[in-house]
Every structure is written in structure tokens, then in C-alpha cells.
Coordinates of C-alpha atoms and ligand atoms in Angstrom, one line a residue:
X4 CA 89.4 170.9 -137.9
X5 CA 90.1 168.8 -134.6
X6 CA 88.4 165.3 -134.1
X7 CA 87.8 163.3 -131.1
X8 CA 87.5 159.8 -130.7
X9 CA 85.6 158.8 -127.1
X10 CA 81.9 157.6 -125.5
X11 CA 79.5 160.1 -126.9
X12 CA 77.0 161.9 -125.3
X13 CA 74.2 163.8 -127.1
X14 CA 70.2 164.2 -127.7
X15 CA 67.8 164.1 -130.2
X16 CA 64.7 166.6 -130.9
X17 CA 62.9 164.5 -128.9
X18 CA 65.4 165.0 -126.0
X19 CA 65.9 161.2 -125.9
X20 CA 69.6 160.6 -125.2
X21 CA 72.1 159.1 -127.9
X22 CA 75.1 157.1 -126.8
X23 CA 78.1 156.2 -128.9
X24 CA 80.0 154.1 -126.9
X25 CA 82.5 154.1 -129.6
X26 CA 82.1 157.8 -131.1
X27 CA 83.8 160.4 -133.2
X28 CA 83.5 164.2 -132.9
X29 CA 84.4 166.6 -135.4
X30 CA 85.1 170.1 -134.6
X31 CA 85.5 173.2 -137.1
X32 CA 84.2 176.4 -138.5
X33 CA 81.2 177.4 -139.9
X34 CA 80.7 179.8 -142.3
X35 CA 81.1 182.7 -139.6
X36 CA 84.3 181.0 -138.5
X37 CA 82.7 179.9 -135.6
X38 CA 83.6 176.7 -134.1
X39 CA 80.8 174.5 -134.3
X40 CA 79.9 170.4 -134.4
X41 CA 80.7 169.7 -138.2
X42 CA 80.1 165.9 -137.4
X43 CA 79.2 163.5 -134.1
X44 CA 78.1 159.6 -134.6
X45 CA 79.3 156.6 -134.4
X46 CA 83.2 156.4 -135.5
X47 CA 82.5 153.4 -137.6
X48 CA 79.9 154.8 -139.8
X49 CA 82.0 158.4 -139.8
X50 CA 85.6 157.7 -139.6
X51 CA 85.9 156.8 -143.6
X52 CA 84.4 160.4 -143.9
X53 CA 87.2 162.3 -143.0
X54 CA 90.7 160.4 -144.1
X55 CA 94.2 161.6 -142.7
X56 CA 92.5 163.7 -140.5
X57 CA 94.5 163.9 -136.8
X58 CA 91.9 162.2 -134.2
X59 CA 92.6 162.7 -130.4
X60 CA 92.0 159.1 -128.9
X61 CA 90.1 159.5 -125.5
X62 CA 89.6 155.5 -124.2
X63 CA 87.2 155.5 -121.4
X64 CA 86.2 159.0 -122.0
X65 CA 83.1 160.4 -122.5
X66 CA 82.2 163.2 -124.6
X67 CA 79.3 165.7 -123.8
X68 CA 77.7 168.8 -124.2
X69 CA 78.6 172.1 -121.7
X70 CA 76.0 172.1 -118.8
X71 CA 74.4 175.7 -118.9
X72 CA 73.2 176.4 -115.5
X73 CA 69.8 178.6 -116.3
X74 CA 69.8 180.9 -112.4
X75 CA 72.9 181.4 -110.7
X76 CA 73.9 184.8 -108.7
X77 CA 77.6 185.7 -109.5
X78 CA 77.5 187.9 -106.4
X79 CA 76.4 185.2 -104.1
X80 CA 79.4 182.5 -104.9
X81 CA 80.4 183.7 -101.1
X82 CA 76.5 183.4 -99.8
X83 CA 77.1 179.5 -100.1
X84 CA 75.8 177.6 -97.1
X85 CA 74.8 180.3 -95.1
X86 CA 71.7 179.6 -93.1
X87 CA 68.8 181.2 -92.6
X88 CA 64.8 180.0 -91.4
X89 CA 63.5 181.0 -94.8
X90 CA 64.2 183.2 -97.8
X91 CA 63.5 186.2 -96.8
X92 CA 65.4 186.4 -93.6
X93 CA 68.3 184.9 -95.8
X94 CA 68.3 187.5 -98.2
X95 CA 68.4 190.4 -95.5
X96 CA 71.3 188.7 -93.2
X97 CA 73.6 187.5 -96.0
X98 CA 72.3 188.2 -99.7
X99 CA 72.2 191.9 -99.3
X100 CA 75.3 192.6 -97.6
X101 CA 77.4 190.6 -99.7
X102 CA 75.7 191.9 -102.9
X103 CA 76.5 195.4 -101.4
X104 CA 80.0 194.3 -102.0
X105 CA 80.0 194.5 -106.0
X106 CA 79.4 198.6 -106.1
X107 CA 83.5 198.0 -105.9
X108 CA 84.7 197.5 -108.7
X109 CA 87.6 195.5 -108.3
X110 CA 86.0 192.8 -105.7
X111 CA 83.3 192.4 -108.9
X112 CA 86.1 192.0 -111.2
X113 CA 88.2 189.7 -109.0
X114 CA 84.9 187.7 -108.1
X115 CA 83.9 187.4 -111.7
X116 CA 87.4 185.4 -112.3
X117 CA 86.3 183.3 -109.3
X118 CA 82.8 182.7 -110.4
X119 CA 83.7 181.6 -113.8
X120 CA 86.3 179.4 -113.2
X121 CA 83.8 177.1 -110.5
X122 CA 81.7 177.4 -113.3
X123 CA 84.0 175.5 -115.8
X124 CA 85.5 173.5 -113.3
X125 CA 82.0 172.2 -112.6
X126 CA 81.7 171.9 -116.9
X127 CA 79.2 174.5 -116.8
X128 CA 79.8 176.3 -120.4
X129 CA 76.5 178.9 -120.7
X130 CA 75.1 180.6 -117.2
X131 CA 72.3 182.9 -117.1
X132 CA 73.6 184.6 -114.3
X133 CA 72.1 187.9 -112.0
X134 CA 74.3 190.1 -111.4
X135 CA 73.8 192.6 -108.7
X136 CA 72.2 196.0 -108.5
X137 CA 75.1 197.8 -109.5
X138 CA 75.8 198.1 -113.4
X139 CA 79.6 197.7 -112.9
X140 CA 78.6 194.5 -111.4
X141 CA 77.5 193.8 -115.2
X142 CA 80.5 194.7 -117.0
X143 CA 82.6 192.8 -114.8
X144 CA 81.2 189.8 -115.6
X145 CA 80.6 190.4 -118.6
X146 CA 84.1 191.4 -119.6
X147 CA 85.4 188.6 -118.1
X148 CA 83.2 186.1 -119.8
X149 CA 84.7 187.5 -122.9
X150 CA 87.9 187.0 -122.8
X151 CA 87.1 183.1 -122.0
X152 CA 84.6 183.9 -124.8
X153 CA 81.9 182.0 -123.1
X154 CA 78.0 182.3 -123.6
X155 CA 77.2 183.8 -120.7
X156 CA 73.7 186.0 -120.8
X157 CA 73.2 188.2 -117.2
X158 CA 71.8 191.7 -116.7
X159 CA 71.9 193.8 -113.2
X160 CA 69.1 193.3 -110.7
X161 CA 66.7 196.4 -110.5
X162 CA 65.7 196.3 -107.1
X163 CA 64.3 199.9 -106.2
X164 CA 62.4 199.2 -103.1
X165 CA 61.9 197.2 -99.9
X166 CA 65.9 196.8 -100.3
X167 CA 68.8 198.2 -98.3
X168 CA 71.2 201.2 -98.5
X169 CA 73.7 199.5 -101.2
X170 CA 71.8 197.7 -102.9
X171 CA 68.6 199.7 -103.4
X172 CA 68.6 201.6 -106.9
X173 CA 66.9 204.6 -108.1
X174 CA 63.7 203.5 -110.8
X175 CA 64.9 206.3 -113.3
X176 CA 68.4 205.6 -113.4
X177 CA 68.2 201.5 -113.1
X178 CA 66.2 201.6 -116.9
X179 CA 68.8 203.9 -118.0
X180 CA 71.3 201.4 -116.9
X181 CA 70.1 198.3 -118.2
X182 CA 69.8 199.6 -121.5
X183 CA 72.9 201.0 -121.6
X184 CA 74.3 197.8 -120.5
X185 CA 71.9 196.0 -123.5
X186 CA 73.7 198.3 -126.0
X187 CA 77.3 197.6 -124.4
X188 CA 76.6 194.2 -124.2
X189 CA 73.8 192.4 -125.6
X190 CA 75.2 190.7 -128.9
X191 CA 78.8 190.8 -128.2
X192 CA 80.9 187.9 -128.7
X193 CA 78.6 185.2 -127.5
X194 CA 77.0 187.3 -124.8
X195 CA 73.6 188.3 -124.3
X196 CA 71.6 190.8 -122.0
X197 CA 68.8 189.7 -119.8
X198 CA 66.6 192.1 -118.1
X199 CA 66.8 191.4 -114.4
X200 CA 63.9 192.1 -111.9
X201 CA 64.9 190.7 -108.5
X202 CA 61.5 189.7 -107.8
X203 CA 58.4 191.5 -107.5
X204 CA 58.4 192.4 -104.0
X205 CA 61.6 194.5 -104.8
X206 CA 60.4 196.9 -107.8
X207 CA 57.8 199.6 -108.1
X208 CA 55.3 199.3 -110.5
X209 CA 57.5 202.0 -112.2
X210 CA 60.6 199.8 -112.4
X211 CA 58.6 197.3 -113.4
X212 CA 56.7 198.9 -115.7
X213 CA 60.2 200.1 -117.6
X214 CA 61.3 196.6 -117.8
X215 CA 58.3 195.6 -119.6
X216 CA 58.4 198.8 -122.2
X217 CA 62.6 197.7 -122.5
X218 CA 61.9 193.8 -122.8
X219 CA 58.9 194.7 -125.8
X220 CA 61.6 197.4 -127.1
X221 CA 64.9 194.5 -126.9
X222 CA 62.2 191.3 -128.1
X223 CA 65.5 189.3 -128.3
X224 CA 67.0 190.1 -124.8
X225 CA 66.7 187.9 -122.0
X226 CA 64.2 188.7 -119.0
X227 CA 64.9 186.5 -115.4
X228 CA 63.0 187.0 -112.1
X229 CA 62.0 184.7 -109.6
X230 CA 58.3 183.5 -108.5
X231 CA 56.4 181.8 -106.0
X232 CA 59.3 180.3 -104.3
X233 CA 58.4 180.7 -100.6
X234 CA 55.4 180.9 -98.5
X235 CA 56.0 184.5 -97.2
X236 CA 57.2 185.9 -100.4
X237 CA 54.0 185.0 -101.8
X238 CA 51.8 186.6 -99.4
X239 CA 53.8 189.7 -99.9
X240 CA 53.7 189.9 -103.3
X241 CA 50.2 189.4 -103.4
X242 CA 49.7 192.1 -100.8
X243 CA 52.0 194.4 -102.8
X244 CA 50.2 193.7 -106.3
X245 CA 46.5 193.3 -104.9
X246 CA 44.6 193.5 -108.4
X247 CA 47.0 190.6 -109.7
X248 CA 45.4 187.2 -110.1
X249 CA 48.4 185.5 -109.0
X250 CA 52.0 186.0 -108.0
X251 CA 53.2 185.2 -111.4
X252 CA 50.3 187.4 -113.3
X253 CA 52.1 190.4 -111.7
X254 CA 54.6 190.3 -114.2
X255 CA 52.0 189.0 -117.2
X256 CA 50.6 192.3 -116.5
X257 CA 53.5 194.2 -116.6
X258 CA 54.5 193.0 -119.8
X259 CA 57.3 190.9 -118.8
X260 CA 56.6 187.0 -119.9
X261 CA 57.0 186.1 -123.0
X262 CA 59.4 183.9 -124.9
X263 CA 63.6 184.3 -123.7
X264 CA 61.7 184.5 -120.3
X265 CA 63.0 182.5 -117.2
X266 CA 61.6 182.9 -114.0
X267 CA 63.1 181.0 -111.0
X268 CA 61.7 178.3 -108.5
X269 CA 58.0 178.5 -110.2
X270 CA 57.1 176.1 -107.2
X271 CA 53.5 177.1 -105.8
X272 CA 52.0 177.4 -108.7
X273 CA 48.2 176.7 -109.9
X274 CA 47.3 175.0 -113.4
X275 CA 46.3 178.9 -114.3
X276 CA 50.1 179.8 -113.5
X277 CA 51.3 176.9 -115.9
X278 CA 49.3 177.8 -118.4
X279 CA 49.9 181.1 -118.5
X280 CA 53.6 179.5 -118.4
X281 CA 53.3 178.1 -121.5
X282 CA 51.1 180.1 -123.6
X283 CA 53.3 183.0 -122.9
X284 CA 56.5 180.7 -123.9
X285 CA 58.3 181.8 -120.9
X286 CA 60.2 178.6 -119.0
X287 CA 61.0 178.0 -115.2
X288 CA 64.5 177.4 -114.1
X289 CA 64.2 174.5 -111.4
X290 CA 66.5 174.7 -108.6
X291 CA 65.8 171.9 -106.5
X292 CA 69.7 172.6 -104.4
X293 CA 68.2 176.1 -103.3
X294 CA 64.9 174.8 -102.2
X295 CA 65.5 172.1 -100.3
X296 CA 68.4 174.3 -98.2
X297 CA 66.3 177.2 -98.0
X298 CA 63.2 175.3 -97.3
X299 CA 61.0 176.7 -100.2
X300 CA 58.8 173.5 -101.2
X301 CA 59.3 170.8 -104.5
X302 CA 59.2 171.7 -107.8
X303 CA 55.7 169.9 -109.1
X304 CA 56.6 168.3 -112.0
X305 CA 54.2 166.2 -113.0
X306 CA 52.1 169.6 -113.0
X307 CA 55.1 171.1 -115.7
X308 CA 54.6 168.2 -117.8
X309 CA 51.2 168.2 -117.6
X310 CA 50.2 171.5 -118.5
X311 CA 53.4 171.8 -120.8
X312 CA 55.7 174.0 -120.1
X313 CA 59.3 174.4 -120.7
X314 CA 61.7 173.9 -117.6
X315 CA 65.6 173.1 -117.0
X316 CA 67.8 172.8 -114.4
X317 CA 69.6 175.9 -112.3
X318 CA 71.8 176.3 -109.2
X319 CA 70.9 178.9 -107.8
X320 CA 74.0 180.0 -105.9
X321 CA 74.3 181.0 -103.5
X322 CA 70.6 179.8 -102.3
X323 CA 71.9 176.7 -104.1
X324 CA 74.3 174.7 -102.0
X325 CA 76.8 173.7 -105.0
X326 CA 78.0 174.4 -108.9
X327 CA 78.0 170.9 -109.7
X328 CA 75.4 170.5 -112.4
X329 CA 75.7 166.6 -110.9
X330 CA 74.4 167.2 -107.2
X331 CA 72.0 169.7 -109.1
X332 CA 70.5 166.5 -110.9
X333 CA 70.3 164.4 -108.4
X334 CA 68.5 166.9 -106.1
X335 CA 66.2 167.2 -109.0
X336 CA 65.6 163.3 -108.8
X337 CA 65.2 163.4 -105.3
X338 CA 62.4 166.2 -106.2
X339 CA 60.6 164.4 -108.5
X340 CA 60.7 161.5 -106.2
X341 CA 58.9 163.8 -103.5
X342 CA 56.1 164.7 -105.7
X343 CA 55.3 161.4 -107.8
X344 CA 52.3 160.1 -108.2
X345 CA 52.5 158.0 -111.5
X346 CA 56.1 156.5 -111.8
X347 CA 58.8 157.3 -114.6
X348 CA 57.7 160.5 -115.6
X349 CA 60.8 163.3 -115.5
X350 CA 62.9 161.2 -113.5
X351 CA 65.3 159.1 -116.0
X352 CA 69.1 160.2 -115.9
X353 CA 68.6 161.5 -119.2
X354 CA 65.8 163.4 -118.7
X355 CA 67.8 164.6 -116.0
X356 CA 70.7 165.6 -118.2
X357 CA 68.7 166.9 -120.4
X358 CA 67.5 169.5 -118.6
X359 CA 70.7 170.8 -117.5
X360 CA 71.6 170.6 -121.3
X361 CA 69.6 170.6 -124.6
X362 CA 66.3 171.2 -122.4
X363 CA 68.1 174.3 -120.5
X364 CA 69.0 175.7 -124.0
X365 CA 65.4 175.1 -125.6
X366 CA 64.4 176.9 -122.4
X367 CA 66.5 179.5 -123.4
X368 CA 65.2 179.5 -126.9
X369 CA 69.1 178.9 -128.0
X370 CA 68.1 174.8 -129.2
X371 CA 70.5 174.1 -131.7
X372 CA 73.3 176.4 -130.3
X373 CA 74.2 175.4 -127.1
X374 CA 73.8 172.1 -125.2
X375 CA 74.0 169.6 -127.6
X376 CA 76.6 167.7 -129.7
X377 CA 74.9 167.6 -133.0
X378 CA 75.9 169.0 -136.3
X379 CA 76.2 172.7 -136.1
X380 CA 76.6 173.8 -132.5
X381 CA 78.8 175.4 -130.9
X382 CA 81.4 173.1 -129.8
X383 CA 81.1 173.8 -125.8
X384 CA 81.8 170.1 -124.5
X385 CA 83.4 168.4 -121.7
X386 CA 85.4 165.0 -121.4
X387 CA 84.2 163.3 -118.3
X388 CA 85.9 160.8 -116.5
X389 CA 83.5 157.6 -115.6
X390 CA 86.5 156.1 -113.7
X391 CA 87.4 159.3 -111.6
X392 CA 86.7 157.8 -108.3
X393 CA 87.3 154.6 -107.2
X394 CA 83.5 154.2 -106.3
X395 CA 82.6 155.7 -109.6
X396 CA 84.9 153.2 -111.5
X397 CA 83.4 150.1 -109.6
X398 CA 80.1 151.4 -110.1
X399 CA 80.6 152.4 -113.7
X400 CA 82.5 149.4 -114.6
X401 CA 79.4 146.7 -114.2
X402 CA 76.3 149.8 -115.7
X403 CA 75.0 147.1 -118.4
X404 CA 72.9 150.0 -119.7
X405 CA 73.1 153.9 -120.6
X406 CA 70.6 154.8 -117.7
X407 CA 72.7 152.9 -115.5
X408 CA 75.9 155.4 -116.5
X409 CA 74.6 158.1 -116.5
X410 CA 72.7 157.5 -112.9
X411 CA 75.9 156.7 -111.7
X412 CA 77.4 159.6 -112.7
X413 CA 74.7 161.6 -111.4
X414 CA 74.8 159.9 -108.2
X415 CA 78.6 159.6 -107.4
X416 CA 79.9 162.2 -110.0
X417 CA 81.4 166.1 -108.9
X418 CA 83.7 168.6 -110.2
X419 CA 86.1 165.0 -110.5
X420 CA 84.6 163.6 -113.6
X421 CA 85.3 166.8 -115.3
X422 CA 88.7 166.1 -116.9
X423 CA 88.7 169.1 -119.6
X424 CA 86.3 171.7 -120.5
X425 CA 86.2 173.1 -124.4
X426 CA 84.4 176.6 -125.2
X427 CA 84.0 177.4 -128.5
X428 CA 86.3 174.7 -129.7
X429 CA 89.2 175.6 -127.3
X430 CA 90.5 173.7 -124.3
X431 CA 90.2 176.4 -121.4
X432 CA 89.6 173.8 -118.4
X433 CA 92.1 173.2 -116.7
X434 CA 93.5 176.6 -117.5
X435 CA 96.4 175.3 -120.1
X436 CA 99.7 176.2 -118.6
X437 CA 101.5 178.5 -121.0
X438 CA 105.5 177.2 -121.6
X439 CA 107.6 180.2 -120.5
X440 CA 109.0 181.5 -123.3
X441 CA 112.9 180.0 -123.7
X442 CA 115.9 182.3 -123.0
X443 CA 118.0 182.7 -126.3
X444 CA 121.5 180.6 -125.7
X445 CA 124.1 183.7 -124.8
Ligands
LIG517 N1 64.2 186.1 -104.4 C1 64.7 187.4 -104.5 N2 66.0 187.4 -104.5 C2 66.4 186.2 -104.5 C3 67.8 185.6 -104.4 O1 68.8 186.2 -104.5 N3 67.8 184.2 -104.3 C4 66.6 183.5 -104.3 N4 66.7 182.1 -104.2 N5 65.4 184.0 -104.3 C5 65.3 185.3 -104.4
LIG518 ZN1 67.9 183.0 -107.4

């Protein structure tokens, strides 16, 4: 068992944050040997529970649950800030190429090391990443996720039209590969498959048609797409699927929302789309980084929580301009801002936080394993620094109030509050610098 004793950071069921500015957390098995939360509270109502145990004193430190970033491309971490009038043009001039890239097997394997350690250096423990079209795309990322034993779920994009020579697959052979790559990977370590449709503009009715039969045959693998993100996209899609009612309906209709569903952007939406949204169970990942670089509109929140439907927070790199789950959230408040008509709604820090936490995982259906510190999860956390910067410790120094922390770290945080990073119980951010071994006296 390890124990910690530092500020702590977690949420409720009602995703209201709970603040310990004098906390304990207490790390250990479960009965799979799996390193989970055994305890998390106050340290004067849990310190007498757990006598002569070694504690880790952290002053000033605050304790909180891994971000999980819920869309990210691991192909694109090179796409970052490259410019483009509007999706589409973006994705021919610099997606595709680059993507084209990861049929080579050692760039995939030597950019999955990359991609994963901006991910933890960010404190992003779980991703839901795409990979690209190319399956080995999948097992490099995959394999390397494993041997940081991180939960990462990702699948490789079937894209089998309106695509380019290298990263256009072939509809028979992309479902053969997926669930291949569902029987390889799905379930291993903390790993998980997600059927990956680029978007519908880029599959057949075939392709898609074989990821709906795969997702109802796999009910607990993942499915990720995007939807109604940009203007032109839409009137494509709706050109290409005529008899749809909507954009999103195309993939209702092939079978492909349902729970362990998360579909990108979700910005031009009607209250038919949100319902459908939320009756189906599927959630939208909001990447509010991506869209205001690449133009694509505001996420309508007040219409999510309206209707009801679940939603987190993703980067969308490389359409997003950064990993840093904090510029993510404060995009998103700048978002909300954009759209508001009543005040308050989604817009409080931790609200904010939330969604790039315990509201990401419920999104993910994984509430209760992943982004939270309570009693039984998986201990991915990180030990932020409120004091990293000399603005951020002026500024932290006189918050009177929990809001005002965490808005501050929101506002002023980056990749510098992150001081360590645990996954599954085990420091792994910074990478810990291994002693060499000592030469034996001659
Ligand atoms: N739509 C289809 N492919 C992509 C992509 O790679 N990024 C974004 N943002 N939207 C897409
Ligand atoms: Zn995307």
C-alpha cells in the first residue's frame, strides 16, 4: 500500500467537485491485484485508519485524477498548427499525407513513444485515440501503451473512399482488420478496441455497414467517428447519404450509435440530433481547441444540457492546437461563453474539470474506473503544482475559494503544473531515471 498526504481533488456522482485541502490517499490492490483507490478523504477523519503506514508528504500539492482526453489522432501529433481555410482542405494538404506516413512501421512505432509521452507530460492517463488507416498503425500504439500499461482504447480508421493513395483502404479487408485487431487487442491489459469510421464522407455504405454488424457483434468495444463539425462536411454527407434524416442519422441507420459511442465535434446539431444523442446513449467528445483553429463553429451547450446528453472534453490533435487538458478547458469556457444565453450553466472550473475527468469516463461508460479519486479506481492521478509559475503562485496564493483554484489553474496552468504522473499506481511521469547498475569493487 502507498499513501499520500496533499490537497485532494475528486467528484461525486453528482460530478460536484470535492476538495481536501488537507487530504490523504491510499493506494493498493484489489482483489485482481490491481492498483486501485482503497481510501481518499480528509486526512483527519482517515489518518487513524491506517497506523504505521509510510505517508508521502506532498505540502502545497494537489492530488487529482488522470485527464483522459476522449478524440485525439496519434498520427497527427506532427499535423499541429498547420493551417488550412477549413476542414476539408486541412485534411487533404496535411492530414492525409502525414497519416500516409504510419503504413511504416517504425515511424508508427517511434511516433507512438512520442505521442504518449506529450500525453503524460500533459497528465493525460486514458486517450481514446484514432489511429490511422493502416492496422500496424494500431499495434504500434497499442503495444506501446502497454508497456506503460496505460488505458488507452483506439482502433484504425476505415476510410475506403473519397481518400488518397495511402490512406485509402480496401472495404473487405478493413473489417477483417479491425476485428483482428479487436481479438489482438480489445481486453488486454487495460486496453480496449474502438471501431473507428473516419467520418461518413470517407466509408461506403459497405464499410459502414460492416462496422455496424462488428460493433452489434463486439457490444463492449468502442465505436468513434466524427459529425457535423463543418459547414461543407455537412452538405457532403448529406449529399452522400440522401435518404438520411440528418448527418448524424447516417450512422443511427447503419447501426453504429449506441452506448461506448463517441462521436466528435457534434456542433450543428438539431434538438432531433440530441435526442437521438441521448436515447441511443452514445456521448460527444467536445473539442473546442480544434474548432476554433479550424473554424468549425461552438459547441451548443446549453442545447447538450438541455436535451441531456453525455459530453466530455477532447483535443483533437492535430486539429486541436495543444495536449494540455488545461488550454482544452479553458477553450471550452471560452465556448460556452460564446453560446450563453442563461448564465452559470456548464461553465464553472469544475464542471470544466469534470468533463476532462469523471464526465469523460461516464462518457466512456468506464465511471468508477477511470477519472476519479474515489474508493476503488484505478489509481491514475497526477500531483499538480499550484505554485509552478510565478503568476500561477501569486494568483493561487490569494484564491479564497475552490472555483477560484481551479480557474486559475485552468487559466494560467500547462504541462508545468504537472509535477508527476501515476498509472496504475506507478510513478511513470517524469520517466524515473534508472541508477546504473554499480561496478563490483575489483
Ligand atoms: N473529419 C474527418 N477526419 C477528421 C480529422 O482527422 N480531424 C477532424 N477534426 N475532423 C475530421
Ligand atoms: Zn478528430
Amino acid at each position: 500500500m502507498q499513501a499520500f498526504r496533499a490537497a485532494l481533488l475528486r467528484f461525486d456522482d453528482h460530478g460536484t467537485a470535492v476538495f481536501d485541502e488537507d487530504g490523504l490517499l491510499v493506494i493498493g490492490p484489489d482483489a485482481h491485484g490491481t492498483p486501485v483507490v482503497r481510501a481518499a478523504g480528509a486526512w483527519s477523519a482517515l489518518a487513524g485508519n491506517f497506523p504505521g503506514i509510510a505517508v508521502e508528504h506532498l505540502p502545497d500539492r494537489i492530488l487529482a485524477p488522470g485527464f483522459i482526453d476522449l478524440h485525439v489522432h496519434f498520427p497527427q501529433t506532427d499535423v499541429i498548427g498547420s493551417p488550412a481555410d477549413g476542414l476539408l482542405p486541412w485534411l487533404e494538404h496535411y492530414t492525409f499525407p502525414h497519416e500516409s506516413r504510419f503504413a511504416e512501421v517504425a515511424h508508427a512505432a517511434g511516433m507512438a513513444e512520442v505521442f504518449l509521452d506529450e500525453l503524460l507530460r500533459h497528465g493525460v492517463t486514458t486517450a481514446l485515440a484514432f489511429a490511422s488507416s493502416h492496422p500496424a498503425s494500431v499495434d504500434a500504439l497499442m503495444g506501446a501503451a502497454a508497456q506503460r500499461n496505460m488505458r488507452l482504447i483506439g482502433g484504425k480508421v476505415l476510410q475506403d473512399r473519397h481518400s488518397p493513395d495511402g490512406v485509402r483502404d480496401d472495404t473487405e479487408q478493413s473489417l477483417i482488420d479491425t476485428e483482428a485487431l479487436i481479438r489482438r487487442w480489445h481486453g488486454q491489459k487495460r486496453l480496449g478496441y474502438a471501431i473507428t469510421p473516419r467520418f461518413a464522407p470517407s466509408c461506403s455504405p459497405a464499410q459502414l455497414r460492416g462496422a455496424g454488424e462488428l460493433a452489434a457483434r463486439y457490444p463492449d468495444v468502442w465505436i468513434q467517428s466524427h459529425v457535423a463539425e463543418n459547414r461543407d462536411e455537412i452538405l457532403w454527407a448529406r449529399e452522400l447519404f440522401p435518404d438520411a434524416r440528418s448527418y448524424l442519422a447516417v450512422y443511427d441507420d447503419f447501426g453504429l450509435m449506441r452506448g461506448r459511442a463517441i462521436y466528435a465535434h457534434c456542433i450543428h446539431f438539431d434538438d432531433d440530433d440530441r435526442a437521438l444523442m441521448r436515447d441511443s446513449g452514445a456521448a460527444a467528445a467536445v473539442c473546442p481547441t480544434s474548432n476554433l483553429f479550424l473554424g468549425s463553429g461552438f459547441f451548443d451547450y446549453e442545447g447538450a444540457e438541455r436535451v441531456g446528453f453525455r459530453h466530455g472534453l477532447g483535443s483533437d490533435v492535430g486539429g486541436g492546437t495543444s495536449f494540455s487538458p488545461f488550454h482544452t478547458m479553458l477553450a471550452a469556457y471560452y465556448v460556452g461563453r460564446e453560446g450563453q444565453t442563461k448564465p452559470g450553466l456548464s461553465l464553472a472550473p469544475a464542471r470544466l474539470w469534470w468533463q476532462h475527468t469523471a464526465g469523460a469516463a461516464k462518457a466512456l461508460g468506464l465511471d468508477g474506473v477511470v477519472g476519479n479519486l474515489q474508493p476503488g479506481c484505478e489509481a491514475d492521478f497526477v500531483v499538480l503544482n499550484p505554485r509552478a509559475t510565478p503568476l500561477l503562485a501569486r494568483r493561487t496564493g490569494h484564491a479564497r475559494t475552490v472555483d477560484e483554484l481551479l480557474f486559475a489553474l485552468i487559466v494560467l496552468g500547462d504541462e508545468r503544473v504537472v509535477e508527476r504522473v501515476h498509472v496504475a499506481g506507478v510513478p511513470t511521469w517524469p520517466t524515473p531515471t534508472i541508477e546504473p547498475p554499480r561496478r563490483a569493487a575489483a
